[in-house]
Structures are given as C-alpha cells and as structure tokens.
XYZ file of C-alpha atoms in Angstrom:
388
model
C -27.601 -37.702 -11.351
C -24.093 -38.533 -10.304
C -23.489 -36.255 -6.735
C -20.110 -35.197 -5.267
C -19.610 -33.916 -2.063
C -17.551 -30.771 -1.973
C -16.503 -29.024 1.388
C -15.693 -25.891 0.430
C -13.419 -22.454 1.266
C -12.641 -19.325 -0.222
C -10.538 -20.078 -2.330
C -9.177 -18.823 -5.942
C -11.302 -20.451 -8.807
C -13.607 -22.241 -6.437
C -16.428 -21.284 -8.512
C -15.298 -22.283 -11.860
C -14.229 -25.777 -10.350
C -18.067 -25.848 -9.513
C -19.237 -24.433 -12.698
C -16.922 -27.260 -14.665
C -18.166 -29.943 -12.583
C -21.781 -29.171 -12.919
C -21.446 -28.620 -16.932
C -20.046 -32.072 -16.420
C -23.352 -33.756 -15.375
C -22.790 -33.405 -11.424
C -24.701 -32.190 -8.648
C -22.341 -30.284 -6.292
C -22.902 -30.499 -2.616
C -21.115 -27.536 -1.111
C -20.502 -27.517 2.669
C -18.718 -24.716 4.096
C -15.749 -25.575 6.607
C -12.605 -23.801 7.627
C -9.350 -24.387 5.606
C -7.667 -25.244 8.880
C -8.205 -25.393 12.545
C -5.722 -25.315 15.218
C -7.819 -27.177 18.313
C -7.410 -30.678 17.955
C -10.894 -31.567 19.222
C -12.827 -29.171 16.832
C -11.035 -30.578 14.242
C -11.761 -33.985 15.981
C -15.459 -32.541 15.708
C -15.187 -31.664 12.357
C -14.154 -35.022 10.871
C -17.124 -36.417 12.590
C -19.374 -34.076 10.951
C -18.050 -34.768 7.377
C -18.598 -38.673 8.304
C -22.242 -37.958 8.960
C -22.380 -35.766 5.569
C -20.661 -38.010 3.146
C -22.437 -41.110 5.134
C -26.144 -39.248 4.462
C -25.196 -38.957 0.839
C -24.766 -40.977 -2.503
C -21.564 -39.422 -3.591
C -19.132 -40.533 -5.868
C -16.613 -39.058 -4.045
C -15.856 -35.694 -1.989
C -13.567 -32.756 -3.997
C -11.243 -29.965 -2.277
C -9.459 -27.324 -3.369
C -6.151 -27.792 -1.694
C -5.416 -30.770 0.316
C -7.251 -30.949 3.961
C -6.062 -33.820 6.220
C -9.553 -33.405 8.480
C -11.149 -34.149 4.955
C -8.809 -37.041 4.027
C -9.186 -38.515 7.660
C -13.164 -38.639 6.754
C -12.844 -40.100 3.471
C -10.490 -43.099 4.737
C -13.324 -43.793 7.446
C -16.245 -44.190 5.060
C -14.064 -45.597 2.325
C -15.056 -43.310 -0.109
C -12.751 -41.493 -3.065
C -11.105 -38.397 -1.785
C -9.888 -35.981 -4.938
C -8.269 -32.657 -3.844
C -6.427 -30.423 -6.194
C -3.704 -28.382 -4.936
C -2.767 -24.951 -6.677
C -1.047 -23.122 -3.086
C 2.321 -22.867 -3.059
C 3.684 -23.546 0.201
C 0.948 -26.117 1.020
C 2.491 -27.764 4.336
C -0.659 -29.917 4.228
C 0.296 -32.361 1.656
C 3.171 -33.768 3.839
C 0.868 -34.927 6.312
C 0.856 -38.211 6.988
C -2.805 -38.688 5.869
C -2.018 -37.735 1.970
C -0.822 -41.426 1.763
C -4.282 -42.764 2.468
C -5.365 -45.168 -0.031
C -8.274 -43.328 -0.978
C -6.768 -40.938 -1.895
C -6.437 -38.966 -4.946
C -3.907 -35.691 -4.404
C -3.319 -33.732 -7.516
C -0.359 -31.245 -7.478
C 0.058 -28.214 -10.178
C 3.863 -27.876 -9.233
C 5.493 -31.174 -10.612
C 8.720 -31.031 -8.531
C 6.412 -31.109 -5.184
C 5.099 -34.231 -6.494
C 8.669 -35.759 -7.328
C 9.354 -34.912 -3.728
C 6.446 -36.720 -2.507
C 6.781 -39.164 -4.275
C 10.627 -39.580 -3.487
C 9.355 -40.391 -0.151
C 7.428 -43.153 -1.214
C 3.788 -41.343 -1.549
C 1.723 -43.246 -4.499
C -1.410 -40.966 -3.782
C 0.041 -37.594 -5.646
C -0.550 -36.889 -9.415
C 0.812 -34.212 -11.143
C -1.820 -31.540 -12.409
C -1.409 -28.008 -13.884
C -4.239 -25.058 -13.492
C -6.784 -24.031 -15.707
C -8.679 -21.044 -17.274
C -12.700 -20.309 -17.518
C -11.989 -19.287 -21.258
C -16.080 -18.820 -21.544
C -16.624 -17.185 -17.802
C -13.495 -14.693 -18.851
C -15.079 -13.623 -22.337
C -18.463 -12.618 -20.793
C -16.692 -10.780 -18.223
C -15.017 -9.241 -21.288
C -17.795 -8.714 -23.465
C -19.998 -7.593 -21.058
C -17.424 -4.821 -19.910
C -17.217 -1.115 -20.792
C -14.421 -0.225 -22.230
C -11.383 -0.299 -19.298
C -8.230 1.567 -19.922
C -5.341 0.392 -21.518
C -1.629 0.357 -19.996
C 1.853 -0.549 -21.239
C 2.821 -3.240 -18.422
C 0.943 -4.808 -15.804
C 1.319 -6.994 -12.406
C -1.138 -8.110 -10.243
C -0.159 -9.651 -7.055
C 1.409 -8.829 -3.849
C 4.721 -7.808 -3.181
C 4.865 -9.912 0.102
C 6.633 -6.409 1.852
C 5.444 -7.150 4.790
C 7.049 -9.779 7.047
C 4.883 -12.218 9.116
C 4.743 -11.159 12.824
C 6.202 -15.014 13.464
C 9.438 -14.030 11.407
C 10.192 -11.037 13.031
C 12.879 -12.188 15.432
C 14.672 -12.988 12.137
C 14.695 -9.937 10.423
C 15.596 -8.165 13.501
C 18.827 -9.987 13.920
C 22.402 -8.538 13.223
C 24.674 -11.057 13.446
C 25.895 -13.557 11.119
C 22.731 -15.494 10.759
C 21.489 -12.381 9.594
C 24.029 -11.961 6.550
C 24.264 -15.744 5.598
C 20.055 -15.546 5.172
C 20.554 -12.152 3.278
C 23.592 -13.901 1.542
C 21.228 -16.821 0.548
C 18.499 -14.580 -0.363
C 20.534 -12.456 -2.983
C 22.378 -15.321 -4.979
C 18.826 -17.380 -4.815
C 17.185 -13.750 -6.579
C 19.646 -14.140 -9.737
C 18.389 -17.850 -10.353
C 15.610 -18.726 -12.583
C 14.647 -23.036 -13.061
C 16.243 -23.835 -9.313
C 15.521 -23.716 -6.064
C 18.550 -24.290 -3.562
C 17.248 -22.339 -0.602
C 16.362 -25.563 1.447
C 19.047 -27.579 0.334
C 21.513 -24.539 1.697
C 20.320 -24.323 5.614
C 22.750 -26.458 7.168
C 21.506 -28.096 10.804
C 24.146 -25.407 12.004
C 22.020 -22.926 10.355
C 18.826 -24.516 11.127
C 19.772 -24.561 15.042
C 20.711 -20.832 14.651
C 16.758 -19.863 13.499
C 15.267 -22.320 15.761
C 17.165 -20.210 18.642
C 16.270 -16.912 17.360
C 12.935 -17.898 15.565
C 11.423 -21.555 16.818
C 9.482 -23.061 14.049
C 7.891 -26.383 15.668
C 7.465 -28.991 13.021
C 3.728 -30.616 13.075
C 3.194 -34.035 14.509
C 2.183 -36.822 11.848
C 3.915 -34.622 9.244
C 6.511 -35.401 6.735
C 8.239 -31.974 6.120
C 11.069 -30.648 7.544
C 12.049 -27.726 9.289
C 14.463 -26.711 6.776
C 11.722 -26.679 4.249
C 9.229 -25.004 6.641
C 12.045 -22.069 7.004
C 13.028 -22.075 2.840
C 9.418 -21.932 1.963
C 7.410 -19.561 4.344
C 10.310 -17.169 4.739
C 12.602 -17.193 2.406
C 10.869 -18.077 -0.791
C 8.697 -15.181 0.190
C 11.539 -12.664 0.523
C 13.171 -13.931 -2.216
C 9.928 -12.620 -4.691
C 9.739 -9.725 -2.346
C 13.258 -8.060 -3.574
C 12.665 -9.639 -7.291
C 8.942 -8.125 -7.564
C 9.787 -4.715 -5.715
C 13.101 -4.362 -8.246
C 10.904 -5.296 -11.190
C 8.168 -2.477 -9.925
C 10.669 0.106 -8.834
C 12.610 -0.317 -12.261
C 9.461 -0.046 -14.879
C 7.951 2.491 -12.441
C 10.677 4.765 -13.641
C 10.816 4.106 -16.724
C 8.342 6.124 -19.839
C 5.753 3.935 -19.731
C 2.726 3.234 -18.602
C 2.847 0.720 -16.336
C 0.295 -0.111 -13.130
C 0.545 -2.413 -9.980
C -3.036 -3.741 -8.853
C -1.610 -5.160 -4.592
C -3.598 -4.209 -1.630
C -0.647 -3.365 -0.363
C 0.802 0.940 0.583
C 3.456 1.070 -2.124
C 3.873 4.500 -1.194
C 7.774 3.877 -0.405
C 8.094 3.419 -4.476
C 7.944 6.579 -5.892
C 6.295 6.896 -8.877
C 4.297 3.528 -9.033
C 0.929 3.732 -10.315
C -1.209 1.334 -7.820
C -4.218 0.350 -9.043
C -5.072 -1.391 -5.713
C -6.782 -4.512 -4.982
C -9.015 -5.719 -7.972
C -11.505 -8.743 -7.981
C -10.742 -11.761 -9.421
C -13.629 -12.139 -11.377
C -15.037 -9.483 -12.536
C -11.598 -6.986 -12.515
C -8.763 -8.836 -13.348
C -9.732 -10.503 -17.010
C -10.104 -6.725 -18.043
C -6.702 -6.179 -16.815
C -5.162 -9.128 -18.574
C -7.223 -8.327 -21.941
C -6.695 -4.679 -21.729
C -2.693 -4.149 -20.785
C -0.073 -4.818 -23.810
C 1.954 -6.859 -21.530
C 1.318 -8.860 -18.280
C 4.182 -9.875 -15.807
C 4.132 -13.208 -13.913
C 6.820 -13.262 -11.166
C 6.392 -16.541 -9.752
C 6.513 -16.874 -5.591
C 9.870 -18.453 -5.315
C 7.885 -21.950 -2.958
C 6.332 -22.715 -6.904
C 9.552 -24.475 -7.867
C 8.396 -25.650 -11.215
C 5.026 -24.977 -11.513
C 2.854 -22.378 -13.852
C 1.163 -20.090 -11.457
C -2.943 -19.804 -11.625
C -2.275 -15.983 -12.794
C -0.465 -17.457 -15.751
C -3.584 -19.420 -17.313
C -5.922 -16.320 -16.322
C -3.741 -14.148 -18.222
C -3.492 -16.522 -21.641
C -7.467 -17.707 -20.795
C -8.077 -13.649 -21.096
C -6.124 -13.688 -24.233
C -3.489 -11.587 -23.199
C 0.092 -11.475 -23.812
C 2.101 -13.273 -20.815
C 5.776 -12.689 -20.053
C 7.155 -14.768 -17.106
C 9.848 -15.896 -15.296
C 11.379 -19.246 -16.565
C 9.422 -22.199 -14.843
C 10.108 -25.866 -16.169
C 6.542 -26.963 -16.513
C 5.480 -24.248 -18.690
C 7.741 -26.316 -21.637
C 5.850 -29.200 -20.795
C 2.752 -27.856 -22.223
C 3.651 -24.122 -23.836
C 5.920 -22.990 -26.910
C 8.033 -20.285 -25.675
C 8.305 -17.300 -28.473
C 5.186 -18.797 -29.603
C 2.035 -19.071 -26.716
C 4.130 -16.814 -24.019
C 7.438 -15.371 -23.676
C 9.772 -15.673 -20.483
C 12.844 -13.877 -19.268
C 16.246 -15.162 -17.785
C 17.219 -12.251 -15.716
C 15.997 -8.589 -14.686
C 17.769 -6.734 -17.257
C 16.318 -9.408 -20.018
C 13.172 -8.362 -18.581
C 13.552 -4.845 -19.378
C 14.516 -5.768 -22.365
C 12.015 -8.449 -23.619
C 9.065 -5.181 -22.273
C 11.062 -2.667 -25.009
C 10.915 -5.011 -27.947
C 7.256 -6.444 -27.687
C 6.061 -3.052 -26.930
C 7.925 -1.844 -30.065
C 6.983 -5.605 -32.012
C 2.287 -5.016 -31.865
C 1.563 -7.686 -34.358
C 4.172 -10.135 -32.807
C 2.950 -9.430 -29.309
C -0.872 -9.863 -30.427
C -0.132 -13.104 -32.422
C 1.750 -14.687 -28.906
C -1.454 -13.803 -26.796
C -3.641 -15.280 -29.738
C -1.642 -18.461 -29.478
C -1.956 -18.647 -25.814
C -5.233 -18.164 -26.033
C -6.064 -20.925 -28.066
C -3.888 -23.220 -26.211
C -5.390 -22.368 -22.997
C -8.886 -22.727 -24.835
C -8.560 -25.729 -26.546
C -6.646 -27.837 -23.908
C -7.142 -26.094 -20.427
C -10.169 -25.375 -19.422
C -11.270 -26.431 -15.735
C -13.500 -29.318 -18.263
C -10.003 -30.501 -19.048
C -9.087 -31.142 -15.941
C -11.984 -32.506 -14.794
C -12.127 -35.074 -16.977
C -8.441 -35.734 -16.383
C -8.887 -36.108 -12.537
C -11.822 -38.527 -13.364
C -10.028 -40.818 -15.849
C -6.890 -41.178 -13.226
C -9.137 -41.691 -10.373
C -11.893 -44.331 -12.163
C-alpha cells in the first residue's frame, strides 16, 4: 500500500483530507506537531524528529495542511516530496524562504497570493481552490433531526476584538489614526481589490513601526507593509463590513441568526446562535437556512473561502461577496449569487426570499457543481497529477 506521511494540526477539514486520501488507496501516517513554534532550537528539535520519521518510513511523500517551513526544512534533507495545501488567509508562512525548496509542492486556494509568489520568482506554488465532503455532509444531514429553519444566516467571527499586539494602534489619536480609519472606510466600499498594502507609504509604515513595531521574520520574503495590511487591517476592514451586515438584517423582519463565539451583546437585537461545530452543526445550518452569507476576510484577495464550498457541498443557497476566482469555476445567477455593495445585499436577501423556486434551483446547481467537480477526491487527484 502506497504510505504518506502526514504531520498533522487542528485544523479545518483535516479529517476529510484524511478520509479522501485513504478512499484514495493510502495509508495515512498522522503525527501530531505544533503549527508553529517560536524557540529556534525546539523547532531545531523538531525538524530532527520529522527526519527520523519520514527516514523510518516508505512514504511517497509527507502532506500538510497549510505550509510549515520546519516541515519543508525536513523534506529538503531527506529529499523526499513535500505537498502542503494552504486554505489560511494571512498565511505569513509561505513567504519563507524555504517555500522555494525544490521539493516542494505549495498549493494556494487564493490565486492572487500565488501570482505574488510567483512574481518573486517562486516556481514551487500552484494554484488550488477548497473542497466539500459532499458524502460526509449528507450523512450528517440525513442522520439529523429535524433543525430549525431561519431566513438568513452567517457563521463566522466578527473579528471585534483587536489583538493585544495592535492595541497601541487603535489607541492612537493623531493623524496616523485617521489616515488608517481613512484607509479602512474607502477599502470597506470595494469588492474584487485589495489596495490596503499598496496604500501604506514608508512614511506611513515608519509612523506604525513607532507606535506599533511589527519585526519582519528573518529568511522571510514579506514585507512589513503586508504584515500591517493583512493582520490588521484586512481584519478591521471585515470587522465594520460583517458588524454593518449583522446590525442591518438584525433589524430588519426576518429571521435571521449569527452562529460567532463571540458577546454580540452590543448589537441589539441579533439572534446569536453561538459557536457551532464544524462537523456535525454547521451542514444543518447551511441545509436548513434559506440563505447563507459569505463575507470574505478582506487578506483572501481572490480566493473562495472554505465556508463557501461547505455551504454549496450542504446544498444550500450561497450569496457572497464578489471574489474573482469564484468565475473561474462558478456561474453567477446560476450555482451562487454575489453582491456588489451593502445595500445590493439587502436587496439580493428581499428578492430570493420572495423568488423559493429560484433560490432552491441556485443551491441545487451549486450542489451539483460542488459534487461533481469538488470533492477533497478532486483535489487529491489534482495535487497528485501536478506533483508526479
């Protein structure tokens, strides 16, 4: 039997990565290791201990979700094929130095990160979108008692809280302060570009680094401008969008429900479902509401979100913001619908709710779709016919 080795994490979809690789003909090797360590010599130690693994095994090749340098570091020493597929968004890890390794096999579900790599001169990045478990989903479904219904549905975080790391930022008042809120605001009313990097001038960037110091990693290939755009202001930027778009159906006559971890008891009149499980609580969500929102994090700059294929793979109707590589593979009006601004939003949720046998034809099409060409087998075999 044909063995892989797979150090693994808890991650989102882990286990149907595993599931699609053993219906594949695969033994999986699992071997549990932190996503990331800050001591050098642990991770020193840790590299050495993946050397002895992959080195006591006959494996193909070793498999991560995400990109980990430590992993890519072991891989180059034993000379061994290295495939890790990336569906985070920030993931500062592929612009380490070691994702142009030759063994190497990187693939990327947000197309415009790999343009960027590859802009740099990085031949080790593939472009690769997510996946559903059509089959896992349905006996979730099937096996479920009857959930309720609602109108509208999100599930996600609001990202309300800022890191502690950022804090210094939000706390100032001068005119840093209003050129980031400035940026912020006209990057909200944008859908299909990102210009939040492109827009922090070194004046700028000196500005944060005195109020805020971001230290760039060693061996790394990102800048500070990016680290800034996407781990701060990416995240407020889907903050204000998601907390308008949850404050404005909220008070609307419908039934809509928010399923975040998160105290949303500053928004009146939001119905919080709280944290739900991604296995066995979310597919009912996605089968069971009329409509389901997908409000990309604003670091995805072209990419279509995991939450996106769960919601078609549950067969339920999807209505997103605009995101270039859903085109590439998706009919909108005919597998999913998206929306070009807030108030479109609003009122793309009146006419589907009003329009039943148009909404349950879209979320039939998706389905299919999804079933037919993007399962986690689909991808599988796709990583295995770049990579042999």
């Amino acid at each position: 039997m044909r063995k892989i080795f797979f150090p693994e994490w808890e991650s989102l979809g882990q286990d149907f990565v595993i599931r699609a690789f053993k219906e594949e003909g695969f033994q999986v090797d699992l071997y549990p290791i932190p996503q990331s360590e800050p001591d050098q010599k642990k991770r020193g130690n840790l590299a050495e201990e993946l050397v002895k693994q992959i080195l006591a095994g006959d494996y193909e090749f070793v498999f991560t979700v995400n990109f980990l340098p430590v992993v890519a570091i072991a891989c180059k020493a034993c000379r061994i094929k290295y495939l890790a597929w990336v569906y985070d968004s920030p993931c500062v890890e592929v612009y380490s130095e070691t994702v142009a390794y030759d063994t190497n096999y990187v693939f990327i579900f947000d197309r415009q990160t790999c343009f960027d790599l590859m802009k740099k001169g990085i031949k080790t990045v593939f472009y690769l979108p997510m996946a559903a478990d059509v089959t896992f989903y349905n006996e979730v479904i099937e096996s479920a008692a009857d959930a309720s219904a609602a109108d509208i549905s999100f599930v996600g975080s609001l990202y309300t809280e800022t890191k502690p790391q950022f804090a210094p930022l939000e706390n100032d008042n001068g005119y840093l302060k209003g050129y980031l809120d400035g940026l912020v605001k006209a990057q909200l009313g944008i859908y299909g570009a990102n210009f939040l990097e492109s827009a922090l001038s070194p004046e700028i960037i000196l500005k944060m680094q005195q109020i805020c110091l971001m230290p760039q990693r060693v061996h790394s290939m990102e800048t500070i401008a990016w680290l800034y755009a996407n781990y701060y202001l990416a995240k407020k930027v889907t903050s204000l969008e998601r907390t308008e778009i949850v404050r404005r159906l909220a008070n609307q006559d419908k039934n809509f429900r928010l399923f975040t971890g998160e105290d949303t008891s500053a928004l009146p009149g939001v119905n919080n479902g709280g944290y739900i499980d991604y296995y066995s609580q979310s597919p009912l969500v996605f089968r069971n509401s009329k409509i389901n929102l997908n409000i990309s994090l604003k670091s995805i700059h072209s990419g279509i979100p995991l939450r996106a294929f769960d919601i078609m793979g549950c067969g339920g109707f999807l209505l997103s913001n605009y995101q270039a590589d859903f085109l590439e593979h998706f009919i909108p009006g005919e597998d999913f619908v998206y929306y070009e601004s807030l108030d479109d939003l609003q009122d793309k949720v009146e006419y589907y709710l009003a329009n039943e046998s148009e909404r349950c034809q879209i979320a039939k099409n998706g389905y299919d779709k999804v079933s037919s060409r993007h399962t986690y087998r689909h991808r599988i075999r796709e990583m295995l016919e770049i990579c042999h």
